[in-house]
JSON list of C-alpha atoms in Angstrom, two decimals:
[
{"chain": "A", "resi": 1, "resn": "GLU", "atom": "CA", "xyz": [0.00, 0.00, 0.00]},
{"chain": "A", "resi": 2, "resn": "ALA", "atom": "CA", "xyz": [1.30, 3.44, -0.96]},
{"chain": "A", "resi": 3, "resn": "GLN", "atom": "CA", "xyz": [1.78, 5.46, 2.16]},
{"chain": "A", "resi": 4, "resn": "VAL", "atom": "CA", "xyz": [3.73, 7.98, 4.20]},
{"chain": "A", "resi": 5, "resn": "THR", "atom": "CA", "xyz": [4.63, 6.60, 7.63]},
{"chain": "A", "resi": 6, "resn": "GLN", "atom": "CA", "xyz": [5.46, 8.81, 10.58]},
{"chain": "A", "resi": 7, "resn": "ASN", "atom": "CA", "xyz": [6.68, 7.73, 13.98]},
{"chain": "A", "resi": 8, "resn": "PRO", "atom": "CA", "xyz": [5.87, 8.16, 16.73]},
{"chain": "A", "resi": 9, "resn": "ARG", "atom": "CA", "xyz": [2.18, 9.16, 16.64]},
{"chain": "A", "resi": 10, "resn": "TYR", "atom": "CA", "xyz": [2.37, 10.73, 20.08]},
{"chain": "A", "resi": 11, "resn": "LEU", "atom": "CA", "xyz": [5.38, 12.11, 21.93]},
{"chain": "A", "resi": 12, "resn": "ILE", "atom": "CA", "xyz": [5.68, 13.89, 25.25]},
{"chain": "A", "resi": 13, "resn": "THR", "atom": "CA", "xyz": [9.08, 15.26, 26.12]},
{"chain": "A", "resi": 14, "resn": "VAL", "atom": "CA", "xyz": [10.78, 17.90, 28.23]},
{"chain": "A", "resi": 15, "resn": "THR", "atom": "CA", "xyz": [12.43, 21.13, 27.22]},
{"chain": "A", "resi": 16, "resn": "GLY", "atom": "CA", "xyz": [15.90, 20.65, 25.79]},
{"chain": "A", "resi": 17, "resn": "LYS", "atom": "CA", "xyz": [15.81, 16.90, 25.23]},
{"chain": "A", "resi": 18, "resn": "LYS", "atom": "CA", "xyz": [16.73, 16.19, 21.62]},
{"chain": "A", "resi": 19, "resn": "LEU", "atom": "CA", "xyz": [14.19, 14.22, 19.61]},
{"chain": "A", "resi": 20, "resn": "THR", "atom": "CA", "xyz": [13.67, 12.89, 16.10]},
{"chain": "A", "resi": 21, "resn": "VAL", "atom": "CA", "xyz": [10.40, 12.26, 14.30]},
{"chain": "A", "resi": 22, "resn": "THR", "atom": "CA", "xyz": [10.84, 9.82, 11.45]},
{"chain": "A", "resi": 23, "resn": "CYS", "atom": "CA", "xyz": [9.09, 9.94, 8.09]},
{"chain": "A", "resi": 24, "resn": "SER", "atom": "CA", "xyz": [9.27, 7.33, 5.38]},
{"chain": "A", "resi": 25, "resn": "GLN", "atom": "CA", "xyz": [7.46, 7.00, 2.04]},
{"chain": "A", "resi": 26, "resn": "ASN", "atom": "CA", "xyz": [7.26, 3.99, -0.25]},
{"chain": "A", "resi": 27, "resn": "MET", "atom": "CA", "xyz": [6.12, 5.76, -3.42]},
{"chain": "A", "resi": 28, "resn": "ASN", "atom": "CA", "xyz": [9.55, 6.76, -4.76]},
{"chain": "A", "resi": 29, "resn": "HIS", "atom": "CA", "xyz": [8.55, 10.40, -4.41]},
{"chain": "A", "resi": 30, "resn": "GLU", "atom": "CA", "xyz": [11.15, 13.09, -5.11]},
{"chain": "A", "resi": 31, "resn": "TYR", "atom": "CA", "xyz": [9.56, 15.74, -2.92]},
{"chain": "A", "resi": 32, "resn": "MET", "atom": "CA", "xyz": [9.09, 15.56, 0.86]},
{"chain": "A", "resi": 33, "resn": "SER", "atom": "CA", "xyz": [8.05, 18.22, 3.32]},
{"chain": "A", "resi": 34, "resn": "TRP", "atom": "CA", "xyz": [7.27, 18.83, 6.99]},
{"chain": "A", "resi": 35, "resn": "TYR", "atom": "CA", "xyz": [4.35, 20.92, 8.23]},
{"chain": "A", "resi": 36, "resn": "ARG", "atom": "CA", "xyz": [3.12, 21.89, 11.64]},
{"chain": "A", "resi": 37, "resn": "GLN", "atom": "CA", "xyz": [-0.55, 22.39, 12.34]},
{"chain": "A", "resi": 38, "resn": "ASP", "atom": "CA", "xyz": [-1.71, 24.79, 15.04]},
{"chain": "A", "resi": 39, "resn": "PRO", "atom": "CA", "xyz": [-5.28, 25.95, 15.77]},
{"chain": "A", "resi": 40, "resn": "GLY", "atom": "CA", "xyz": [-6.18, 29.04, 13.79]},
{"chain": "A", "resi": 41, "resn": "LEU", "atom": "CA", "xyz": [-2.90, 28.98, 11.84]},
{"chain": "A", "resi": 42, "resn": "GLY", "atom": "CA", "xyz": [-3.51, 26.17, 9.39]},
{"chain": "A", "resi": 43, "resn": "LEU", "atom": "CA", "xyz": [-0.60, 24.14, 8.06]},
{"chain": "A", "resi": 44, "resn": "ARG", "atom": "CA", "xyz": [2.76, 25.89, 8.00]},
{"chain": "A", "resi": 45, "resn": "GLN", "atom": "CA", "xyz": [5.74, 24.51, 6.13]},
{"chain": "A", "resi": 46, "resn": "ILE", "atom": "CA", "xyz": [8.89, 23.86, 8.19]},
{"chain": "A", "resi": 47, "resn": "TYR", "atom": "CA", "xyz": [11.35, 22.35, 5.70]},
{"chain": "A", "resi": 48, "resn": "TYR", "atom": "CA", "xyz": [11.16, 20.62, 2.37]},
{"chain": "A", "resi": 49, "resn": "SER", "atom": "CA", "xyz": [13.38, 18.51, 0.15]},
{"chain": "A", "resi": 50, "resn": "MET", "atom": "CA", "xyz": [13.38, 18.14, -3.61]},
{"chain": "A", "resi": 51, "resn": "ASN", "atom": "CA", "xyz": [15.74, 15.17, -3.65]},
{"chain": "A", "resi": 52, "resn": "VAL", "atom": "CA", "xyz": [18.49, 13.37, -1.76]},
{"chain": "A", "resi": 53, "resn": "GLU", "atom": "CA", "xyz": [20.85, 15.83, -0.06]},
{"chain": "A", "resi": 54, "resn": "VAL", "atom": "CA", "xyz": [18.71, 18.78, -1.21]},
{"chain": "A", "resi": 55, "resn": "THR", "atom": "CA", "xyz": [16.78, 20.54, 1.56]},
{"chain": "A", "resi": 56, "resn": "ASP", "atom": "CA", "xyz": [15.46, 24.06, 2.03]},
{"chain": "A", "resi": 57, "resn": "LYS", "atom": "CA", "xyz": [13.67, 26.16, 4.60]},
{"chain": "A", "resi": 58, "resn": "GLY", "atom": "CA", "xyz": [9.94, 26.64, 4.64]},
{"chain": "A", "resi": 59, "resn": "ASP", "atom": "CA", "xyz": [8.13, 29.42, 6.47]},
{"chain": "A", "resi": 60, "resn": "VAL", "atom": "CA", "xyz": [8.84, 28.35, 10.08]},
{"chain": "A", "resi": 61, "resn": "PRO", "atom": "CA", "xyz": [12.24, 26.57, 10.14]},
{"chain": "A", "resi": 62, "resn": "GLU", "atom": "CA", "xyz": [13.59, 27.99, 13.43]},
{"chain": "A", "resi": 63, "resn": "GLY", "atom": "CA", "xyz": [14.38, 25.29, 15.97]},
{"chain": "A", "resi": 64, "resn": "TYR", "atom": "CA", "xyz": [14.20, 22.42, 13.48]},
{"chain": "A", "resi": 65, "resn": "LYS", "atom": "CA", "xyz": [16.64, 20.44, 11.36]},
{"chain": "A", "resi": 66, "resn": "VAL", "atom": "CA", "xyz": [16.10, 17.89, 8.64]},
{"chain": "A", "resi": 67, "resn": "SER", "atom": "CA", "xyz": [18.19, 15.52, 6.56]},
{"chain": "A", "resi": 68, "resn": "ARG", "atom": "CA", "xyz": [17.60, 13.61, 3.34]},
{"chain": "A", "resi": 69, "resn": "LYS", "atom": "CA", "xyz": [20.26, 10.92, 3.08]},
{"chain": "A", "resi": 70, "resn": "GLU", "atom": "CA", "xyz": [17.94, 8.46, 1.36]},
{"chain": "A", "resi": 71, "resn": "LYS", "atom": "CA", "xyz": [15.08, 9.15, -1.02]},
{"chain": "A", "resi": 72, "resn": "ARG", "atom": "CA", "xyz": [12.47, 7.45, 1.13]},
{"chain": "A", "resi": 73, "resn": "ASN", "atom": "CA", "xyz": [13.34, 9.00, 4.51]},
{"chain": "A", "resi": 74, "resn": "PHE", "atom": "CA", "xyz": [13.06, 12.58, 5.75]},
{"chain": "A", "resi": 75, "resn": "PRO", "atom": "CA", "xyz": [13.46, 12.83, 9.53]},
{"chain": "A", "resi": 76, "resn": "LEU", "atom": "CA", "xyz": [12.62, 15.97, 11.49]},
{"chain": "A", "resi": 77, "resn": "ILE", "atom": "CA", "xyz": [15.06, 16.77, 14.29]},
{"chain": "A", "resi": 78, "resn": "LEU", "atom": "CA", "xyz": [14.45, 19.05, 17.25]},
{"chain": "A", "resi": 79, "resn": "GLU", "atom": "CA", "xyz": [17.86, 19.59, 18.84]},
{"chain": "A", "resi": 80, "resn": "SER", "atom": "CA", "xyz": [16.54, 21.48, 21.88]},
{"chain": "A", "resi": 81, "resn": "PRO", "atom": "CA", "xyz": [12.74, 21.38, 21.97]},
{"chain": "A", "resi": 82, "resn": "SER", "atom": "CA", "xyz": [10.84, 24.22, 23.60]},
{"chain": "A", "resi": 83, "resn": "PRO", "atom": "CA", "xyz": [7.19, 24.46, 24.67]},
{"chain": "A", "resi": 84, "resn": "ASN", "atom": "CA", "xyz": [6.33, 26.63, 21.64]},
{"chain": "A", "resi": 85, "resn": "GLN", "atom": "CA", "xyz": [7.11, 23.61, 19.47]},
{"chain": "A", "resi": 86, "resn": "THR", "atom": "CA", "xyz": [4.16, 21.76, 20.97]},
{"chain": "A", "resi": 87, "resn": "SER", "atom": "CA", "xyz": [2.10, 21.04, 17.88]},
{"chain": "A", "resi": 88, "resn": "LEU", "atom": "CA", "xyz": [0.73, 18.47, 15.45]},
{"chain": "A", "resi": 89, "resn": "TYR", "atom": "CA", "xyz": [3.34, 17.63, 12.82]},
{"chain": "A", "resi": 90, "resn": "PHE", "atom": "CA", "xyz": [2.71, 16.20, 9.36]},
{"chain": "A", "resi": 91, "resn": "CYS", "atom": "CA", "xyz": [5.15, 14.80, 6.89]},
{"chain": "A", "resi": 92, "resn": "ALA", "atom": "CA", "xyz": [4.07, 14.82, 3.23]},
{"chain": "A", "resi": 93, "resn": "SER", "atom": "CA", "xyz": [5.46, 13.63, -0.06]},
{"chain": "A", "resi": 94, "resn": "SER", "atom": "CA", "xyz": [4.72, 14.18, -3.72]},
{"chain": "A", "resi": 95, "resn": "LEU", "atom": "CA", "xyz": [6.03, 12.90, -7.01]},
{"chain": "A", "resi": 96, "resn": "GLY", "atom": "CA", "xyz": [6.43, 16.28, -8.62]},
{"chain": "A", "resi": 97, "resn": "GLY", "atom": "CA", "xyz": [6.73, 18.93, -5.92]},
{"chain": "A", "resi": 98, "resn": "ALA", "atom": "CA", "xyz": [4.38, 20.87, -3.67]},
{"chain": "A", "resi": 99, "resn": "SER", "atom": "CA", "xyz": [2.15, 22.11, -6.43]},
{"chain": "A", "resi": 100, "resn": "SER", "atom": "CA", "xyz": [2.06, 19.69, -9.30]},
{"chain": "A", "resi": 101, "resn": "TYR", "atom": "CA", "xyz": [-1.39, 19.52, -10.77]},
{"chain": "A", "resi": 102, "resn": "ASN", "atom": "CA", "xyz": [-1.43, 15.76, -11.19]},
{"chain": "A", "resi": 103, "resn": "SER", "atom": "CA", "xyz": [0.67, 14.89, -8.17]},
{"chain": "A", "resi": 104, "resn": "PRO", "atom": "CA", "xyz": [-1.00, 15.85, -4.89]},
{"chain": "A", "resi": 105, "resn": "LEU", "atom": "CA", "xyz": [0.65, 15.89, -1.52]},
{"chain": "A", "resi": 106, "resn": "HIS", "atom": "CA", "xyz": [0.31, 12.61, 0.40]},
{"chain": "A", "resi": 107, "resn": "PHE", "atom": "CA", "xyz": [0.32, 13.21, 4.13]},
{"chain": "A", "resi": 108, "resn": "GLY", "atom": "CA", "xyz": [1.39, 10.92, 6.94]},
{"chain": "A", "resi": 109, "resn": "ASN", "atom": "CA", "xyz": [-0.86, 10.28, 9.94]},
{"chain": "A", "resi": 110, "resn": "GLY", "atom": "CA", "xyz": [0.68, 13.01, 12.01]},
{"chain": "A", "resi": 111, "resn": "THR", "atom": "CA", "xyz": [2.76, 13.21, 15.19]},
{"chain": "A", "resi": 112, "resn": "ARG", "atom": "CA", "xyz": [1.33, 15.02, 18.17]},
{"chain": "A", "resi": 113, "resn": "LEU", "atom": "CA", "xyz": [4.26, 16.49, 20.11]},
{"chain": "A", "resi": 114, "resn": "THR", "atom": "CA", "xyz": [4.00, 17.96, 23.60]},
{"chain": "A", "resi": 115, "resn": "VAL", "atom": "CA", "xyz": [7.00, 19.74, 25.09]},
{"chain": "A", "resi": 116, "resn": "THR", "atom": "CA", "xyz": [6.76, 20.51, 28.80]},
{"chain": "B", "resi": 1, "resn": "GLY", "atom": "CA", "xyz": [5.56, 35.90, -0.42]},
{"chain": "B", "resi": 2, "resn": "GLU", "atom": "CA", "xyz": [2.11, 34.36, -0.73]},
{"chain": "B", "resi": 3, "resn": "ASN", "atom": "CA", "xyz": [-0.50, 34.93, 1.98]},
{"chain": "B", "resi": 4, "resn": "VAL", "atom": "CA", "xyz": [-3.79, 33.04, 2.05]},
{"chain": "B", "resi": 5, "resn": "GLU", "atom": "CA", "xyz": [-6.79, 34.09, 4.13]},
{"chain": "B", "resi": 6, "resn": "GLN", "atom": "CA", "xyz": [-9.67, 31.67, 4.66]},
{"chain": "B", "resi": 7, "resn": "HIS", "atom": "CA", "xyz": [-13.21, 32.37, 5.91]},
{"chain": "B", "resi": 8, "resn": "PRO", "atom": "CA", "xyz": [-15.18, 31.45, 7.86]},
{"chain": "B", "resi": 9, "resn": "SER", "atom": "CA", "xyz": [-13.20, 29.66, 10.56]},
{"chain": "B", "resi": 10, "resn": "THR", "atom": "CA", "xyz": [-16.28, 27.63, 11.51]},
{"chain": "B", "resi": 11, "resn": "LEU", "atom": "CA", "xyz": [-19.40, 26.84, 9.53]},
{"chain": "B", "resi": 12, "resn": "SER", "atom": "CA", "xyz": [-22.48, 24.93, 10.56]},
{"chain": "B", "resi": 13, "resn": "VAL", "atom": "CA", "xyz": [-25.15, 23.91, 8.02]},
{"chain": "B", "resi": 14, "resn": "GLN", "atom": "CA", "xyz": [-28.18, 21.66, 7.96]},
{"chain": "B", "resi": 15, "resn": "GLU", "atom": "CA", "xyz": [-27.83, 18.37, 6.17]},
{"chain": "B", "resi": 16, "resn": "GLY", "atom": "CA", "xyz": [-28.88, 18.78, 2.56]},
{"chain": "B", "resi": 17, "resn": "ASP", "atom": "CA", "xyz": [-28.03, 22.48, 2.43]},
{"chain": "B", "resi": 18, "resn": "SER", "atom": "CA", "xyz": [-25.04, 23.98, 0.61]},
{"chain": "B", "resi": 19, "resn": "ALA", "atom": "CA", "xyz": [-21.79, 25.16, 2.19]},
{"chain": "B", "resi": 20, "resn": "VAL", "atom": "CA", "xyz": [-19.38, 27.75, 0.80]},
{"chain": "B", "resi": 21, "resn": "ILE", "atom": "CA", "xyz": [-15.85, 28.42, 2.03]},
{"chain": "B", "resi": 22, "resn": "LYS", "atom": "CA", "xyz": [-13.90, 31.38, 0.66]},
{"chain": "B", "resi": 23, "resn": "CYS", "atom": "CA", "xyz": [-10.19, 32.11, 0.35]},
{"chain": "B", "resi": 24, "resn": "THR", "atom": "CA", "xyz": [-8.22, 35.11, -0.82]},
{"chain": "B", "resi": 25, "resn": "TYR", "atom": "CA", "xyz": [-4.58, 35.12, -1.87]},
{"chain": "B", "resi": 26, "resn": "SER", "atom": "CA", "xyz": [-2.02, 37.87, -2.26]},
{"chain": "B", "resi": 27, "resn": "ASP", "atom": "CA", "xyz": [0.41, 36.76, -4.97]},
{"chain": "B", "resi": 28, "resn": "SER", "atom": "CA", "xyz": [-1.00, 37.50, -8.42]},
{"chain": "B", "resi": 29, "resn": "ALA", "atom": "CA", "xyz": [1.47, 34.99, -9.88]},
{"chain": "B", "resi": 30, "resn": "SER", "atom": "CA", "xyz": [-0.20, 32.08, -8.05]},
{"chain": "B", "resi": 31, "resn": "ASN", "atom": "CA", "xyz": [-1.82, 29.68, -10.46]},
{"chain": "B", "resi": 32, "resn": "TYR", "atom": "CA", "xyz": [-2.50, 26.47, -8.55]},
{"chain": "B", "resi": 33, "resn": "PHE", "atom": "CA", "xyz": [-5.24, 26.23, -5.90]},
{"chain": "B", "resi": 34, "resn": "PRO", "atom": "CA", "xyz": [-5.89, 22.91, -4.13]},
{"chain": "B", "resi": 35, "resn": "TRP", "atom": "CA", "xyz": [-8.39, 22.12, -1.38]},
{"chain": "B", "resi": 36, "resn": "TYR", "atom": "CA", "xyz": [-7.66, 19.57, 1.33]},
{"chain": "B", "resi": 37, "resn": "LYS", "atom": "CA", "xyz": [-10.12, 17.88, 3.68]},
{"chain": "B", "resi": 38, "resn": "GLN", "atom": "CA", "xyz": [-9.07, 16.71, 7.14]},
{"chain": "B", "resi": 39, "resn": "GLU", "atom": "CA", "xyz": [-11.47, 14.48, 9.05]},
{"chain": "B", "resi": 40, "resn": "LEU", "atom": "CA", "xyz": [-11.18, 14.38, 12.82]},
{"chain": "B", "resi": 41, "resn": "GLY", "atom": "CA", "xyz": [-7.93, 12.72, 13.86]},
{"chain": "B", "resi": 42, "resn": "LYS", "atom": "CA", "xyz": [-6.96, 11.99, 10.27]},
{"chain": "B", "resi": 43, "resn": "ARG", "atom": "CA", "xyz": [-4.48, 13.31, 7.74]},
{"chain": "B", "resi": 44, "resn": "PRO", "atom": "CA", "xyz": [-5.35, 16.04, 5.19]},
{"chain": "B", "resi": 45, "resn": "GLN", "atom": "CA", "xyz": [-6.34, 14.68, 1.80]},
{"chain": "B", "resi": 46, "resn": "LEU", "atom": "CA", "xyz": [-6.75, 16.46, -1.51]},
{"chain": "B", "resi": 47, "resn": "ILE", "atom": "CA", "xyz": [-10.37, 16.71, -2.62]},
{"chain": "B", "resi": 48, "resn": "ILE", "atom": "CA", "xyz": [-10.17, 19.06, -5.60]},
{"chain": "B", "resi": 49, "resn": "ASP", "atom": "CA", "xyz": [-7.76, 21.48, -7.23]},
{"chain": "B", "resi": 50, "resn": "ILE", "atom": "CA", "xyz": [-7.87, 24.09, -9.96]},
{"chain": "B", "resi": 51, "resn": "ARG", "atom": "CA", "xyz": [-5.44, 25.91, -12.19]},
{"chain": "B", "resi": 52, "resn": "SER", "atom": "CA", "xyz": [-5.75, 29.58, -13.03]},
{"chain": "B", "resi": 53, "resn": "ASN", "atom": "CA", "xyz": [-6.63, 28.98, -16.67]},
{"chain": "B", "resi": 54, "resn": "VAL", "atom": "CA", "xyz": [-9.90, 27.44, -15.48]},
{"chain": "B", "resi": 55, "resn": "GLY", "atom": "CA", "xyz": [-12.66, 29.46, -13.78]},
{"chain": "B", "resi": 56, "resn": "GLU", "atom": "CA", "xyz": [-14.61, 26.55, -12.31]},
{"chain": "B", "resi": 57, "resn": "LYS", "atom": "CA", "xyz": [-14.19, 22.85, -11.71]},
{"chain": "B", "resi": 58, "resn": "LYS", "atom": "CA", "xyz": [-16.75, 20.33, -10.49]},
{"chain": "B", "resi": 59, "resn": "ASP", "atom": "CA", "xyz": [-16.50, 16.86, -9.05]},
{"chain": "B", "resi": 60, "resn": "GLN", "atom": "CA", "xyz": [-19.89, 15.43, -8.08]},
{"chain": "B", "resi": 61, "resn": "ARG", "atom": "CA", "xyz": [-21.11, 17.50, -5.10]},
{"chain": "B", "resi": 62, "resn": "ILE", "atom": "CA", "xyz": [-18.05, 19.70, -4.77]},
{"chain": "B", "resi": 63, "resn": "ALA", "atom": "CA", "xyz": [-16.95, 22.57, -6.97]},
{"chain": "B", "resi": 64, "resn": "VAL", "atom": "CA", "xyz": [-14.28, 25.22, -6.85]},
{"chain": "B", "resi": 65, "resn": "THR", "atom": "CA", "xyz": [-14.55, 28.65, -8.46]},
{"chain": "B", "resi": 66, "resn": "LEU", "atom": "CA", "xyz": [-11.70, 31.04, -9.10]},
{"chain": "B", "resi": 67, "resn": "ASN", "atom": "CA", "xyz": [-11.72, 34.80, -9.67]},
{"chain": "B", "resi": 68, "resn": "LYS", "atom": "CA", "xyz": [-8.20, 35.77, -10.68]},
{"chain": "B", "resi": 69, "resn": "THR", "atom": "CA", "xyz": [-9.00, 39.46, -10.95]},
{"chain": "B", "resi": 70, "resn": "ALA", "atom": "CA", "xyz": [-10.21, 39.62, -7.37]},
{"chain": "B", "resi": 71, "resn": "LYS", "atom": "CA", "xyz": [-7.68, 37.01, -6.21]},
{"chain": "B", "resi": 72, "resn": "HIS", "atom": "CA", "xyz": [-10.18, 34.80, -4.48]},
{"chain": "B", "resi": 73, "resn": "PHE", "atom": "CA", "xyz": [-11.41, 31.25, -4.84]},
{"chain": "B", "resi": 74, "resn": "SER", "atom": "CA", "xyz": [-14.19, 29.31, -3.17]},
{"chain": "B", "resi": 75, "resn": "LEU", "atom": "CA", "xyz": [-15.21, 25.75, -2.35]},
{"chain": "B", "resi": 76, "resn": "HIS", "atom": "CA", "xyz": [-18.86, 24.86, -2.82]},
{"chain": "B", "resi": 77, "resn": "ILE", "atom": "CA", "xyz": [-20.39, 21.71, -1.37]},
{"chain": "B", "resi": 78, "resn": "THR", "atom": "CA", "xyz": [-23.97, 20.95, -2.37]},
{"chain": "B", "resi": 79, "resn": "GLU", "atom": "CA", "xyz": [-26.44, 18.53, -0.78]},
{"chain": "B", "resi": 80, "resn": "THR", "atom": "CA", "xyz": [-24.25, 18.26, 2.30]},
{"chain": "B", "resi": 81, "resn": "GLN", "atom": "CA", "xyz": [-24.06, 14.96, 4.17]},
{"chain": "B", "resi": 82, "resn": "PRO", "atom": "CA", "xyz": [-22.80, 14.08, 7.66]},
{"chain": "B", "resi": 83, "resn": "GLU", "atom": "CA", "xyz": [-19.57, 12.70, 6.19]},
{"chain": "B", "resi": 84, "resn": "ASP", "atom": "CA", "xyz": [-18.77, 16.17, 4.88]},
{"chain": "B", "resi": 85, "resn": "SER", "atom": "CA", "xyz": [-18.09, 17.26, 8.49]},
{"chain": "B", "resi": 86, "resn": "ALA", "atom": "CA", "xyz": [-14.35, 18.01, 8.61]},
{"chain": "B", "resi": 87, "resn": "VAL", "atom": "CA", "xyz": [-11.77, 20.77, 8.53]},
{"chain": "B", "resi": 88, "resn": "TYR", "atom": "CA", "xyz": [-11.17, 22.13, 5.05]},
{"chain": "B", "resi": 89, "resn": "PHE", "atom": "CA", "xyz": [-7.97, 23.90, 3.99]},
{"chain": "B", "resi": 90, "resn": "CYS", "atom": "CA", "xyz": [-7.44, 25.97, 0.89]},
{"chain": "B", "resi": 91, "resn": "ALA", "atom": "CA", "xyz": [-3.96, 26.58, -0.47]},
{"chain": "B", "resi": 92, "resn": "ALA", "atom": "CA", "xyz": [-2.27, 28.60, -3.18]},
{"chain": "B", "resi": 93, "resn": "THR", "atom": "CA", "xyz": [1.04, 28.62, -4.95]},
{"chain": "B", "resi": 94, "resn": "VAL", "atom": "CA", "xyz": [2.77, 29.09, -8.25]},
{"chain": "B", "resi": 95, "resn": "ALA", "atom": "CA", "xyz": [2.74, 25.80, -10.16]},
{"chain": "B", "resi": 96, "resn": "GLY", "atom": "CA", "xyz": [6.15, 24.20, -9.88]},
{"chain": "B", "resi": 97, "resn": "ALA", "atom": "CA", "xyz": [7.03, 26.09, -6.69]},
{"chain": "B", "resi": 98, "resn": "GLN", "atom": "CA", "xyz": [8.03, 24.11, -3.65]},
{"chain": "B", "resi": 99, "resn": "LYS", "atom": "CA", "xyz": [6.06, 26.06, -1.09]},
{"chain": "B", "resi": 100, "resn": "LEU", "atom": "CA", "xyz": [2.33, 25.48, -0.76]},
{"chain": "B", "resi": 101, "resn": "VAL", "atom": "CA", "xyz": [0.75, 28.14, 1.44]},
{"chain": "B", "resi": 102, "resn": "PHE", "atom": "CA", "xyz": [-2.34, 27.02, 3.33]},
{"chain": "B", "resi": 103, "resn": "GLY", "atom": "CA", "xyz": [-5.26, 29.00, 4.69]},
{"chain": "B", "resi": 104, "resn": "GLN", "atom": "CA", "xyz": [-6.15, 28.84, 8.37]},
{"chain": "B", "resi": 105, "resn": "GLY", "atom": "CA", "xyz": [-8.80, 26.15, 7.90]},
{"chain": "B", "resi": 106, "resn": "THR", "atom": "CA", "xyz": [-12.60, 25.99, 8.18]},
{"chain": "B", "resi": 107, "resn": "ARG", "atom": "CA", "xyz": [-14.31, 23.56, 10.55]},
{"chain": "B", "resi": 108, "resn": "LEU", "atom": "CA", "xyz": [-17.49, 22.48, 8.76]},
{"chain": "B", "resi": 109, "resn": "THR", "atom": "CA", "xyz": [-20.22, 20.79, 10.80]},
{"chain": "B", "resi": 110, "resn": "ILE", "atom": "CA", "xyz": [-23.22, 19.20, 9.13]},
{"chain": "B", "resi": 111, "resn": "ASN", "atom": "CA", "xyz": [-26.23, 19.07, 11.43]},
{"chain": "B", "resi": 112, "resn": "PRO", "atom": "CA", "xyz": [-28.66, 16.17, 10.88]}
]
């Protein structure tokens, strides 16, 4: 089954403790992206990647890192989490980019992160 | 950069009635406008999209209209059903760009 898999689904951590949220897709998609979803703010892009070893900042990259060492994986790293990073995070992938007419974004199931 | 405003933030309609959600965008170069539906506890999923060379697109009970001059586009759902209850997000970007800018979302509730 074609899918984007995120882990974990739920994560509670403390300020400053490094964490990684994994994202993997099995559709051989070139494009992968991370979004955070907050009430009243919609989905905001954190980082995206057009291909292996190619990453770029989205609209809210502060406090986050990413890597794209393999085509299928795009982990999101929080080196020193803070309470304002408490949010619902979605990984997404697409064959042809964020806005290809015939290649929609496929989202993972989301990771709900709480930083205390 | 692109900015997308979405209204209303919440919408409640009687089953069988129509629902309309409106979005405005700022970048006149934007030419790709998708709509995503997110059911409670689920992931967003694309339900319909439109390019700027098309003024309207329909898919069964849902339709999207685009007014490029006024820089706004709308989602229309007719004959609403309980399964239409969800959060709907509009988005806008330039085709081929790598940033898709989303609106704030509309929580649609269909009352039986």
